[in-house]
PDB file of C-alpha atoms in Angstrom:
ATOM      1  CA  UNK C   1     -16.642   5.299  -7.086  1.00  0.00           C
ATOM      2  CA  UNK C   2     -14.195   6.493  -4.149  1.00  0.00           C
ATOM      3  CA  UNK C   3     -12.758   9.411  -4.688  1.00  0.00           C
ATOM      4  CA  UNK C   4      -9.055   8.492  -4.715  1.00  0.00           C
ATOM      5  CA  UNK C   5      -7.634  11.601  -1.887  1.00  0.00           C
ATOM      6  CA  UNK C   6      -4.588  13.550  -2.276  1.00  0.00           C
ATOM      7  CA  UNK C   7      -2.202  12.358   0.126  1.00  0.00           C
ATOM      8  CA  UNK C   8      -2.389   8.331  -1.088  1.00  0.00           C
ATOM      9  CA  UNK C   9      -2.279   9.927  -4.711  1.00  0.00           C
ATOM     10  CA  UNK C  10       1.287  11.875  -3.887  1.00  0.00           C
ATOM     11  CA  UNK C  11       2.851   9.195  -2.394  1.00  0.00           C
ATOM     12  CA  UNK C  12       1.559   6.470  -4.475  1.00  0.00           C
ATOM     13  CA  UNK C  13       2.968   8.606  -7.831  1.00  0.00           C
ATOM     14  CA  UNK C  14       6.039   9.569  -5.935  1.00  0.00           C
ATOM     15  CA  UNK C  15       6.921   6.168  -5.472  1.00  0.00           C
ATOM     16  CA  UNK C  16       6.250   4.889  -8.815  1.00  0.00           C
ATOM     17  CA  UNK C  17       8.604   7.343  -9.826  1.00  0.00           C
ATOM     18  CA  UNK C  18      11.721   6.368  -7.853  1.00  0.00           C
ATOM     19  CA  UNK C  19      11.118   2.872  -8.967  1.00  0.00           C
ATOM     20  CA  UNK C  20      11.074   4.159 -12.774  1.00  0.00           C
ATOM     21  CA  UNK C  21      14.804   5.232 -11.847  1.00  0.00           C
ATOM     22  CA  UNK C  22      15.607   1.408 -11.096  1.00  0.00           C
ATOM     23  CA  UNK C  23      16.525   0.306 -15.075  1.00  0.00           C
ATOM     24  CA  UNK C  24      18.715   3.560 -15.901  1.00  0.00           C
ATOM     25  CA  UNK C  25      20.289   2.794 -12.591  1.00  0.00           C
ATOM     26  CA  UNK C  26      21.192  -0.891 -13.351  1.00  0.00           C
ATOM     27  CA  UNK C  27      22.173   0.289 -16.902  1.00  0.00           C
ATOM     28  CA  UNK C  28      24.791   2.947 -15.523  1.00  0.00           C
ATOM     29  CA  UNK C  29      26.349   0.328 -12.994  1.00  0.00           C
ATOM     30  CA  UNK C  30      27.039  -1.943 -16.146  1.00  0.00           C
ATOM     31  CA  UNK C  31      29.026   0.642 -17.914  1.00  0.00           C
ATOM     32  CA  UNK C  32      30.301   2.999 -15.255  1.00  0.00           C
ATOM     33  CA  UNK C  33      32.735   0.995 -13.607  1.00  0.00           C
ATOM     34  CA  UNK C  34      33.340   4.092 -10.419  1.00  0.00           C
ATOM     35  CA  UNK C  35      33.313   3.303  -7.536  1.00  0.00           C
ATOM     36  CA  UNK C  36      32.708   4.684  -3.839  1.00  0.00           C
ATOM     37  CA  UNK C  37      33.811   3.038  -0.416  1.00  0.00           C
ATOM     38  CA  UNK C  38      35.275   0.110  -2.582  1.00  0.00           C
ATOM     39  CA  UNK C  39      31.998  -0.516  -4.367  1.00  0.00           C
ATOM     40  CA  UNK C  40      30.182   0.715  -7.333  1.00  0.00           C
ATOM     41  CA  UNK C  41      28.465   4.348  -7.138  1.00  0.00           C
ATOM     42  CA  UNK C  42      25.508   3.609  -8.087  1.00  0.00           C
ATOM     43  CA  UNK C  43      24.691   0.589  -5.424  1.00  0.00           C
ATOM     44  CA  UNK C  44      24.139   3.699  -2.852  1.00  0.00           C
ATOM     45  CA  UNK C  45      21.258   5.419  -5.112  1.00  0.00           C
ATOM     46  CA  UNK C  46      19.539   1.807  -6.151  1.00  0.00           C
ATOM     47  CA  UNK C  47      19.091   1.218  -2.458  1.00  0.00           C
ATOM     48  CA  UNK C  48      17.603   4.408  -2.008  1.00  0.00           C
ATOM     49  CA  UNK C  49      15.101   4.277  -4.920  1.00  0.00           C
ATOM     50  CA  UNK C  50      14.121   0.773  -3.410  1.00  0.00           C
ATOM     51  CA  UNK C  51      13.708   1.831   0.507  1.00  0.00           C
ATOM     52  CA  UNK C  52      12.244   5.195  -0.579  1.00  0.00           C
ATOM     53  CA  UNK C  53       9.787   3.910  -2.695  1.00  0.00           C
ATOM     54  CA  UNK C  54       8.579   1.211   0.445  1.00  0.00           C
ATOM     55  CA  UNK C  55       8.138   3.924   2.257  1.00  0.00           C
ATOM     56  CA  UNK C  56       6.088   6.090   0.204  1.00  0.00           C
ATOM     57  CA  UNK C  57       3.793   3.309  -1.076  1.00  0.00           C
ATOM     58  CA  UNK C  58       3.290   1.974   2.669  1.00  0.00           C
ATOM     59  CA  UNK C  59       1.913   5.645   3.614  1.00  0.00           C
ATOM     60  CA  UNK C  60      -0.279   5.663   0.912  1.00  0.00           C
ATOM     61  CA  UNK C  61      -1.856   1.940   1.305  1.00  0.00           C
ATOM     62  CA  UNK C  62      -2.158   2.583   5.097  1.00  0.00           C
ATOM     63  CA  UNK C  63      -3.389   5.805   4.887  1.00  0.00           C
ATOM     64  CA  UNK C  64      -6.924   4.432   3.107  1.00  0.00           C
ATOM     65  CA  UNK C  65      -7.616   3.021   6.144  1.00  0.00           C
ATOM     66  CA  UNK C  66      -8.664   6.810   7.976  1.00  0.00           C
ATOM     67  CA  UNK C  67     -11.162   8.581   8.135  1.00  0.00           C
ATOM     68  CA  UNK C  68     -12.552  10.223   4.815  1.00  0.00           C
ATOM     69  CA  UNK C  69     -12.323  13.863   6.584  1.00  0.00           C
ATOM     70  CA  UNK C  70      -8.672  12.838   7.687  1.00  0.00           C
ATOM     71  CA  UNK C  71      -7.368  11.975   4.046  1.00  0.00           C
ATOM     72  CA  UNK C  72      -9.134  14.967   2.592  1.00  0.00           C
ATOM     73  CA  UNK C  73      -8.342  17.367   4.787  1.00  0.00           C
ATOM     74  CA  UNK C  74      -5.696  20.192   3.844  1.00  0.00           C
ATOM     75  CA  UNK C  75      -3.411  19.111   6.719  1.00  0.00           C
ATOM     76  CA  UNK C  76      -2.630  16.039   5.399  1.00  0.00           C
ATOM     77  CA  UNK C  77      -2.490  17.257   2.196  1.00  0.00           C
ATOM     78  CA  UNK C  78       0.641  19.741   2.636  1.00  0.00           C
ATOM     79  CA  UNK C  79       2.395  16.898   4.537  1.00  0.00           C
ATOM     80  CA  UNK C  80       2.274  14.301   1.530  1.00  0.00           C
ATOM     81  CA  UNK C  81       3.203  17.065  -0.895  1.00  0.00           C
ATOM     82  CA  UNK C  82       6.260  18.376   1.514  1.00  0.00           C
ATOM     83  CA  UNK C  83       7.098  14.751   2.201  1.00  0.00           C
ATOM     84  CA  UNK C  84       6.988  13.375  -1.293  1.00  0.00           C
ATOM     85  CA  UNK C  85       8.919  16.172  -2.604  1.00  0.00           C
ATOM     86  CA  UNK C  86      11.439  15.718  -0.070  1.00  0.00           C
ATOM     87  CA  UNK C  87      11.963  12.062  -1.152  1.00  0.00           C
ATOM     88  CA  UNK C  88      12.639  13.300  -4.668  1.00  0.00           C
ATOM     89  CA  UNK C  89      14.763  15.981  -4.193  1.00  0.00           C
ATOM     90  CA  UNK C  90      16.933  13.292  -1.766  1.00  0.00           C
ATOM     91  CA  UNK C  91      17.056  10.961  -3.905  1.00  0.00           C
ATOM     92  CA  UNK C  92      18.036  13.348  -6.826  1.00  0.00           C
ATOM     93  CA  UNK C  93      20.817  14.553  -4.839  1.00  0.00           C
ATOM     94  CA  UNK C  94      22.085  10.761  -3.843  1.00  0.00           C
ATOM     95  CA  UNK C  95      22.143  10.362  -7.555  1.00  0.00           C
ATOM     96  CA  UNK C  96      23.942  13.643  -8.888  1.00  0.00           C
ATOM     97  CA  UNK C  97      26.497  12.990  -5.746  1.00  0.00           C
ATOM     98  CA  UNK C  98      27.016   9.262  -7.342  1.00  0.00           C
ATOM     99  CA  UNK C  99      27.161  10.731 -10.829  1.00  0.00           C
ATOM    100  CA  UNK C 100      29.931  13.029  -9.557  1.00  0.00           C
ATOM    101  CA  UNK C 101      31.950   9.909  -7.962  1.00  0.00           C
ATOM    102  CA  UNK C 102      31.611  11.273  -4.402  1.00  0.00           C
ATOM    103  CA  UNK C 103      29.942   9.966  -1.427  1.00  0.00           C
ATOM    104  CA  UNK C 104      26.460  11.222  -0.712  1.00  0.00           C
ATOM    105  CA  UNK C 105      26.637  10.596   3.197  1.00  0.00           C
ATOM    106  CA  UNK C 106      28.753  11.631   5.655  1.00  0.00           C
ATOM    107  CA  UNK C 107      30.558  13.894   2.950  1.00  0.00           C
ATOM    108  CA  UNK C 108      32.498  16.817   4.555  1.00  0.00           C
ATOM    109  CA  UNK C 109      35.790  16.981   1.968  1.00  0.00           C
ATOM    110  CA  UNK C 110      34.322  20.319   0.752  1.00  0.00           C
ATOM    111  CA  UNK C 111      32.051  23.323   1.749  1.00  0.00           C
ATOM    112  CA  UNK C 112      29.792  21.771  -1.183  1.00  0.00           C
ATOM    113  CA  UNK C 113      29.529  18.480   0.255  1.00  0.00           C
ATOM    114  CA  UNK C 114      28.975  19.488   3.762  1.00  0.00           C
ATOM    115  CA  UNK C 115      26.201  21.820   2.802  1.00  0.00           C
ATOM    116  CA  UNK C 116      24.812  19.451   0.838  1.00  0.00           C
ATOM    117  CA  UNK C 117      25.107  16.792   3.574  1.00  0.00           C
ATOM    118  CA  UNK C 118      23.208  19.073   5.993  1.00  0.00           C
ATOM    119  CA  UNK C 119      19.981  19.344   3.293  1.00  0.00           C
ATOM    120  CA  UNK C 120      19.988  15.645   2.803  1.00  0.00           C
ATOM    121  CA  UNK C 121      19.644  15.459   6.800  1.00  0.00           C
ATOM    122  CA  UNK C 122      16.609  17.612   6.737  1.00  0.00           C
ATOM    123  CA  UNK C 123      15.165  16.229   3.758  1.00  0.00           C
ATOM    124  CA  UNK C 124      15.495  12.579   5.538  1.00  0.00           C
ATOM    125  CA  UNK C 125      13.572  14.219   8.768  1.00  0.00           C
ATOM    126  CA  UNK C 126      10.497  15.467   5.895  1.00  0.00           C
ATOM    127  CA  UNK C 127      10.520  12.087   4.356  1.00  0.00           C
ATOM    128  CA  UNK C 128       9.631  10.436   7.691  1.00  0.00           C
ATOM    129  CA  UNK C 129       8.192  12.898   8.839  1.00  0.00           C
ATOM    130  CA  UNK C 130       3.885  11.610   7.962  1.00  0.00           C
ATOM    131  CA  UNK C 131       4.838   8.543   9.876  1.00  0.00           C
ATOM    132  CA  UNK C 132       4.535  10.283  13.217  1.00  0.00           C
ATOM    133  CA  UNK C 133       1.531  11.942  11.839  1.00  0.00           C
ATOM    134  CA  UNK C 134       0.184   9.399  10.733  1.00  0.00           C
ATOM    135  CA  UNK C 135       1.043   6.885  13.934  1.00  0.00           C
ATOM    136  CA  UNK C 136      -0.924   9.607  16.230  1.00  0.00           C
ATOM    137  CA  UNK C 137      -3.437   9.473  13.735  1.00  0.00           C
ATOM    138  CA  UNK C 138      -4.183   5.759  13.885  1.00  0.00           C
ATOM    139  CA  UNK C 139      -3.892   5.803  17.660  1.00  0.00           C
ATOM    140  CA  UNK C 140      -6.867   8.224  17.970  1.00  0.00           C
ATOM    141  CA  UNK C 141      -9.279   6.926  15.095  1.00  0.00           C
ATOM    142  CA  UNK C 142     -12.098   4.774  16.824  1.00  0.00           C
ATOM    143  CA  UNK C 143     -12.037   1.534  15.271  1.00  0.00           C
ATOM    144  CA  UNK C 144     -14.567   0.653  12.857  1.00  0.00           C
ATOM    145  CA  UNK C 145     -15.532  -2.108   9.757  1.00  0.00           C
ATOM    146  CA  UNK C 146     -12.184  -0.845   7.730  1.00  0.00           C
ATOM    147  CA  UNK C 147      -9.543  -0.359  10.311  1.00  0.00           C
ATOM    148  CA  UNK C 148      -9.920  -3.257  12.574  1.00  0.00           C
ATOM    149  CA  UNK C 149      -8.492  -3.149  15.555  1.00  0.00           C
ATOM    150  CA  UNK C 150      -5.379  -4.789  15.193  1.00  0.00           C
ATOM    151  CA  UNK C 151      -4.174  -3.298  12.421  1.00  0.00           C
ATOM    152  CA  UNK C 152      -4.922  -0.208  13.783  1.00  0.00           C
ATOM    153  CA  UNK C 153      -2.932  -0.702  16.983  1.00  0.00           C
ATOM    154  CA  UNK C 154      -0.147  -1.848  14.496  1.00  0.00           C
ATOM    155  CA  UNK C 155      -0.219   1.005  12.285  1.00  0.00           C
ATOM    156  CA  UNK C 156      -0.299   3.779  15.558  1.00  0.00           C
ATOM    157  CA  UNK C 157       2.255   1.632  16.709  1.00  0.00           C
ATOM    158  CA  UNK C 158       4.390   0.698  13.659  1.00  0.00           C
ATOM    159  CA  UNK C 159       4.364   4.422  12.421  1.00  0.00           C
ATOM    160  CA  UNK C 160       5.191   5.839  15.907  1.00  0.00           C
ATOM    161  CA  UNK C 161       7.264   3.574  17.143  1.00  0.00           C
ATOM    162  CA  UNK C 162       9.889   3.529  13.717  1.00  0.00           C
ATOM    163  CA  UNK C 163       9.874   7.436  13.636  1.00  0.00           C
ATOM    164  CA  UNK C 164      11.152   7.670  17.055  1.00  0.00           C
ATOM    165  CA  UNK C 165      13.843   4.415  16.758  1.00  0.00           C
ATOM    166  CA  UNK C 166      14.507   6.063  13.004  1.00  0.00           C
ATOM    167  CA  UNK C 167      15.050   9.284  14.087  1.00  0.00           C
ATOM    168  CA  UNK C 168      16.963   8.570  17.587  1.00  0.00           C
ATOM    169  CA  UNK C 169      19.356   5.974  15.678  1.00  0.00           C
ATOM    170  CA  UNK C 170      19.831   8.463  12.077  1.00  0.00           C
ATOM    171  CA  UNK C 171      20.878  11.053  14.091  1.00  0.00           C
ATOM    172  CA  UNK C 172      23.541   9.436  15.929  1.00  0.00           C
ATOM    173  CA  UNK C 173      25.055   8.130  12.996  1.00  0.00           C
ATOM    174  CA  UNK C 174      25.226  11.393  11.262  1.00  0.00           C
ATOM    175  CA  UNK C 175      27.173  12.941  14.088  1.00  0.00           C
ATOM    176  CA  UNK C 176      29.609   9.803  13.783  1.00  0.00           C
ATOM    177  CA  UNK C 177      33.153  10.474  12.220  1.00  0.00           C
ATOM    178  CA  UNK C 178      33.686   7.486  10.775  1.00  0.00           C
ATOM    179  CA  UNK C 179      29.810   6.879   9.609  1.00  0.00           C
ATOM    180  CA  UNK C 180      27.822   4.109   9.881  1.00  0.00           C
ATOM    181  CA  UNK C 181      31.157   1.619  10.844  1.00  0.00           C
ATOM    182  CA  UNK C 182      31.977   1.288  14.403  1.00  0.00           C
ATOM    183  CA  UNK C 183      35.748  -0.550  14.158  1.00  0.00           C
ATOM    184  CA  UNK C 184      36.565  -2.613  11.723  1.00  0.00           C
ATOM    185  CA  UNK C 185      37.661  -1.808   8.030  1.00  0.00           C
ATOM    186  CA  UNK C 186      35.781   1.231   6.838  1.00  0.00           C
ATOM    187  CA  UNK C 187      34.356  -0.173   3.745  1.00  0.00           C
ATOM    188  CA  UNK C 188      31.203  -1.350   1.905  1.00  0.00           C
ATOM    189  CA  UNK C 189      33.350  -4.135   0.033  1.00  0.00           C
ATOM    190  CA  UNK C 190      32.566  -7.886   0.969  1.00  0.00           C
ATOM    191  CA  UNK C 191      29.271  -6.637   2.702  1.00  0.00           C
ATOM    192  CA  UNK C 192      26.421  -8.979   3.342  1.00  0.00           C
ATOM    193  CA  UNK C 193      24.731  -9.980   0.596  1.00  0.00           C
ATOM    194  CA  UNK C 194      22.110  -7.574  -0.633  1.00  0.00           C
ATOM    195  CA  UNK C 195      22.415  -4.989   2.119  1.00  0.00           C
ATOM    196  CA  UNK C 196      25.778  -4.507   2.476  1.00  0.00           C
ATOM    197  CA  UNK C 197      26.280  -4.071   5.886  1.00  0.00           C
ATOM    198  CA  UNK C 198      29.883  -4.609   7.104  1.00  0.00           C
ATOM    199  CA  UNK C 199      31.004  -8.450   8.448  1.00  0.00           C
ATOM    200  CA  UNK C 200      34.081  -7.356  10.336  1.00  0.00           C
ATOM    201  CA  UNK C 201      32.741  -4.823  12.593  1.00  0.00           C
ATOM    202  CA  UNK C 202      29.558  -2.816  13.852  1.00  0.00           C
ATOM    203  CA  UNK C 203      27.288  -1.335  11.207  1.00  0.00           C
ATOM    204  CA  UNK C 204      24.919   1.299  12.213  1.00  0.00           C
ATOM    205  CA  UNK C 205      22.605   0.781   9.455  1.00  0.00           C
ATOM    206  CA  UNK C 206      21.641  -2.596  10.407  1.00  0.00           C
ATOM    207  CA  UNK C 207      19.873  -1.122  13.400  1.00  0.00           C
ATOM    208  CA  UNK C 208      18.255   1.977  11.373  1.00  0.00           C
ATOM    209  CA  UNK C 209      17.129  -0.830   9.116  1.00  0.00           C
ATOM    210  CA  UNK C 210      14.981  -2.513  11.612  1.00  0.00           C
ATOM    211  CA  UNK C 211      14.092   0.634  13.045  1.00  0.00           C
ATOM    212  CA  UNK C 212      12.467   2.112   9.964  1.00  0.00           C
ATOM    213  CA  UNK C 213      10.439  -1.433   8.744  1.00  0.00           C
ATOM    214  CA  UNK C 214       8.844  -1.575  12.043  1.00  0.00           C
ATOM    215  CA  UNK C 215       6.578   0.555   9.734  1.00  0.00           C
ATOM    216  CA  UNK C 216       5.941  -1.803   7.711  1.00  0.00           C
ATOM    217  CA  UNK C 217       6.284  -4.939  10.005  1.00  0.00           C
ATOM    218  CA  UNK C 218       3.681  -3.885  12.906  1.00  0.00           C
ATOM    219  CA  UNK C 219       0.824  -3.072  10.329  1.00  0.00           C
ATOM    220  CA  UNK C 220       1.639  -6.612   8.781  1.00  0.00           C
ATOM    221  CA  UNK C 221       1.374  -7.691  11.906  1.00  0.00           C
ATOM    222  CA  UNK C 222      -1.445  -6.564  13.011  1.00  0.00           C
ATOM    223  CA  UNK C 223      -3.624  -7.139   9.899  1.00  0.00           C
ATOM    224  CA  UNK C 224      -3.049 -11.310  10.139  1.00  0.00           C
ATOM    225  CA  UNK C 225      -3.499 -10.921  13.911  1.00  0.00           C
ATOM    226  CA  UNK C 226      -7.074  -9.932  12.754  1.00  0.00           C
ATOM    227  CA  UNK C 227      -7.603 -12.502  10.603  1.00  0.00           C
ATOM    228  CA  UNK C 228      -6.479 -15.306  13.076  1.00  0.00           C
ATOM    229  CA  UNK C 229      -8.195 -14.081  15.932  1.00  0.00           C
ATOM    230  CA  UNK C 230     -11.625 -13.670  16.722  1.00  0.00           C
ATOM    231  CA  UNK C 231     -11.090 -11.353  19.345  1.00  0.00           C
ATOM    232  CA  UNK C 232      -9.931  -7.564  19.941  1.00  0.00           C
ATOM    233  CA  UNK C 233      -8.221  -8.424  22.406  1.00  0.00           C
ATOM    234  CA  UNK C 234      -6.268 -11.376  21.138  1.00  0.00           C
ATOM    235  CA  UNK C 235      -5.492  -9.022  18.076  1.00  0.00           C
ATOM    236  CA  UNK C 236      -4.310  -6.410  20.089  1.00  0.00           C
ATOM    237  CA  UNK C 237      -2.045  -8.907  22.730  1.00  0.00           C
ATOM    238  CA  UNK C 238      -0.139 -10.331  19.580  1.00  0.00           C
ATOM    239  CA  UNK C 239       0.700  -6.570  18.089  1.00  0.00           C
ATOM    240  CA  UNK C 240       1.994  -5.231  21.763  1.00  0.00           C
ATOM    241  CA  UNK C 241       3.941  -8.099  21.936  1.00  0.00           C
ATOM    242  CA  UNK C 242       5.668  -7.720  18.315  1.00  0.00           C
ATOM    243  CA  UNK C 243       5.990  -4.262  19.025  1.00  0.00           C
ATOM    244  CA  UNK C 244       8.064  -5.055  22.253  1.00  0.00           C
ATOM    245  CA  UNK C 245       9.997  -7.471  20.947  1.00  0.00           C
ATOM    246  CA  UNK C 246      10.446  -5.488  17.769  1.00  0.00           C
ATOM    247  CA  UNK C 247      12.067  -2.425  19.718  1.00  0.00           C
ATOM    248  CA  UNK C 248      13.894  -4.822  21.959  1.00  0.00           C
ATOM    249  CA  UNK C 249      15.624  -6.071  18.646  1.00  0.00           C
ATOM    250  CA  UNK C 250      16.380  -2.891  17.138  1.00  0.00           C
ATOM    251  CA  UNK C 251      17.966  -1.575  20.607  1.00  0.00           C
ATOM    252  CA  UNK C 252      19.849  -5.035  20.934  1.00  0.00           C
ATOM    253  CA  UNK C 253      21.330  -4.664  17.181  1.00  0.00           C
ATOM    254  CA  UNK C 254      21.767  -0.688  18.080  1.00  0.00           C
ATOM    255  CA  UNK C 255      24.567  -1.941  21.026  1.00  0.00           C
ATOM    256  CA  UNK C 256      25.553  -4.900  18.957  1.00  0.00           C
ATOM    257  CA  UNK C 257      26.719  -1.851  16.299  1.00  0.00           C
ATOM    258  CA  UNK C 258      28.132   0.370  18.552  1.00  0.00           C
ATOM    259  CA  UNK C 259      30.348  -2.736  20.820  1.00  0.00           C
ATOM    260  CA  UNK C 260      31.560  -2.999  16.982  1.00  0.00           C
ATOM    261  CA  UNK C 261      30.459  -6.351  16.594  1.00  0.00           C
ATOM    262  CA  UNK C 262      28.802  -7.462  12.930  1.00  0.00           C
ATOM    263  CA  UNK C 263      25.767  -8.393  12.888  1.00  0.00           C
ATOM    264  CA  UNK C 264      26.577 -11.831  10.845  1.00  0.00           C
ATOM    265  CA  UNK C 265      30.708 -12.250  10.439  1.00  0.00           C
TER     266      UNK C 265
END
């Protein structure tokens, strides 16, 4: 039997976890009728549990797919356990902040908030953190019978590429005054359906969203382009060109946000 490493075990467990949350969640939105930015607190810490969890169990499917020495080594090992407890401690505090009818994000009415706005920054820089890891990673493993080539041009690329869209797009919204709206009404109320994202004016999440699931969409990607195609080559043409037009997207919707248009009215 495989020995099932460290790293894929964290995540995998940590993610588990946050969806565990999901049912108390749905129960306290039923009876707590709160609400923050004109909807009710505890939409914010649902989403989180959701997108957190993604996360976490894509790094530990993904990460099967290296080396034995890379999974078990002790590198690897104290970036899951940083990670994953960064994920947890986030999402606790997006939860207490809810259960104290305040905003979690972009929170400066008090010297509490604004500390605890600058720890939820660096905790979202851990939790992202193993994809760059990992997307260098992927990128230098040869290819062999378990990471095809494709999927491993997807994964180096996926990883990479969504750490350094995530991380360019997250930090401009945090500096932002007004948040994640750019004109418009500042408020989460009559959102589109599911995500929320404002239909009167620019919304910088919509572009962080595509940002951060090229992680998941590139190793997708490149894992059918295997399938299809008999070549390496072929594989590989099909993920360079999702990657490009994936990034091409994500910058597109980035000015889209930022001209304050919606992304659908």
């Amino acid at each position: 039997m495989k020995r099932f490493y460290f790293p894929e075990r964290v995540w995998l467990q940590s993610a588990f976890l946050l969806l565990a949350a999901i049912p108390a969640t749905l129960v306290a939105m039923e009876f707590d009728p709160r609400t923050v930015n004109d909807i009710n607190i505890w939409i914010k810490p649902l989403k989180f549990y959701i997108s957190t969890a993604l996360h976490l169990a894509t790094l530990a499917l993904l990460v099967r797919f290296l080396p034995d020495r890379a999974r078990g080594g002790k590198a690897l090992a104290i970036v899951a356990a940083v990670s994953a407890f960064a994920a947890l401690a986030e999402i606790a505090i997006i939860a207490a902040q809810s259960a104290r009818g305040v905003a979690s994000h972009f929170n400066n009415a008090t010297q509490f908030d604004a500390v605890i706005y600058i720890f939820m920054g660096l905790g979202a820089l851990l939790i992202i953190m193993p994809a760059i890891v990992l997307g260098v990673w992927f990128l230098r493993t040869p290819v062999t019978d378990k990471l095809t080539p494709g999927l491993k041009l997807g994964a180096g690329l996926g990883f990479t590429l969504g750490f350094i869209l995530t991380l360019g797009i997250a930090g401009y919204m945090a500096q932002q005054p007004t948040g994640h709206w750019v004109d418009g009404t500042p408020t989460d109320a009559g959102g589109l359906p599911l995500f929320g994202w404002s239909r009167e004016g620019g919304d910088l999440r919509v572009p962080h969203f595509f940002a951060t699931h090229l992680m998941q969409a590139l190793p997708l990607v490149g894992y059918a382009a295997d399938k299809m195609f008999g070549s390496a080559g072929a594989a590989k043409r099909v993920v360079w060109i999702a990657a490009g037009l994936g990034v091409a997207l994500t910058i597109g919707l980035f000015v889209q946000a930022l001209n304050g248009q919606a992304f659908i009215g």
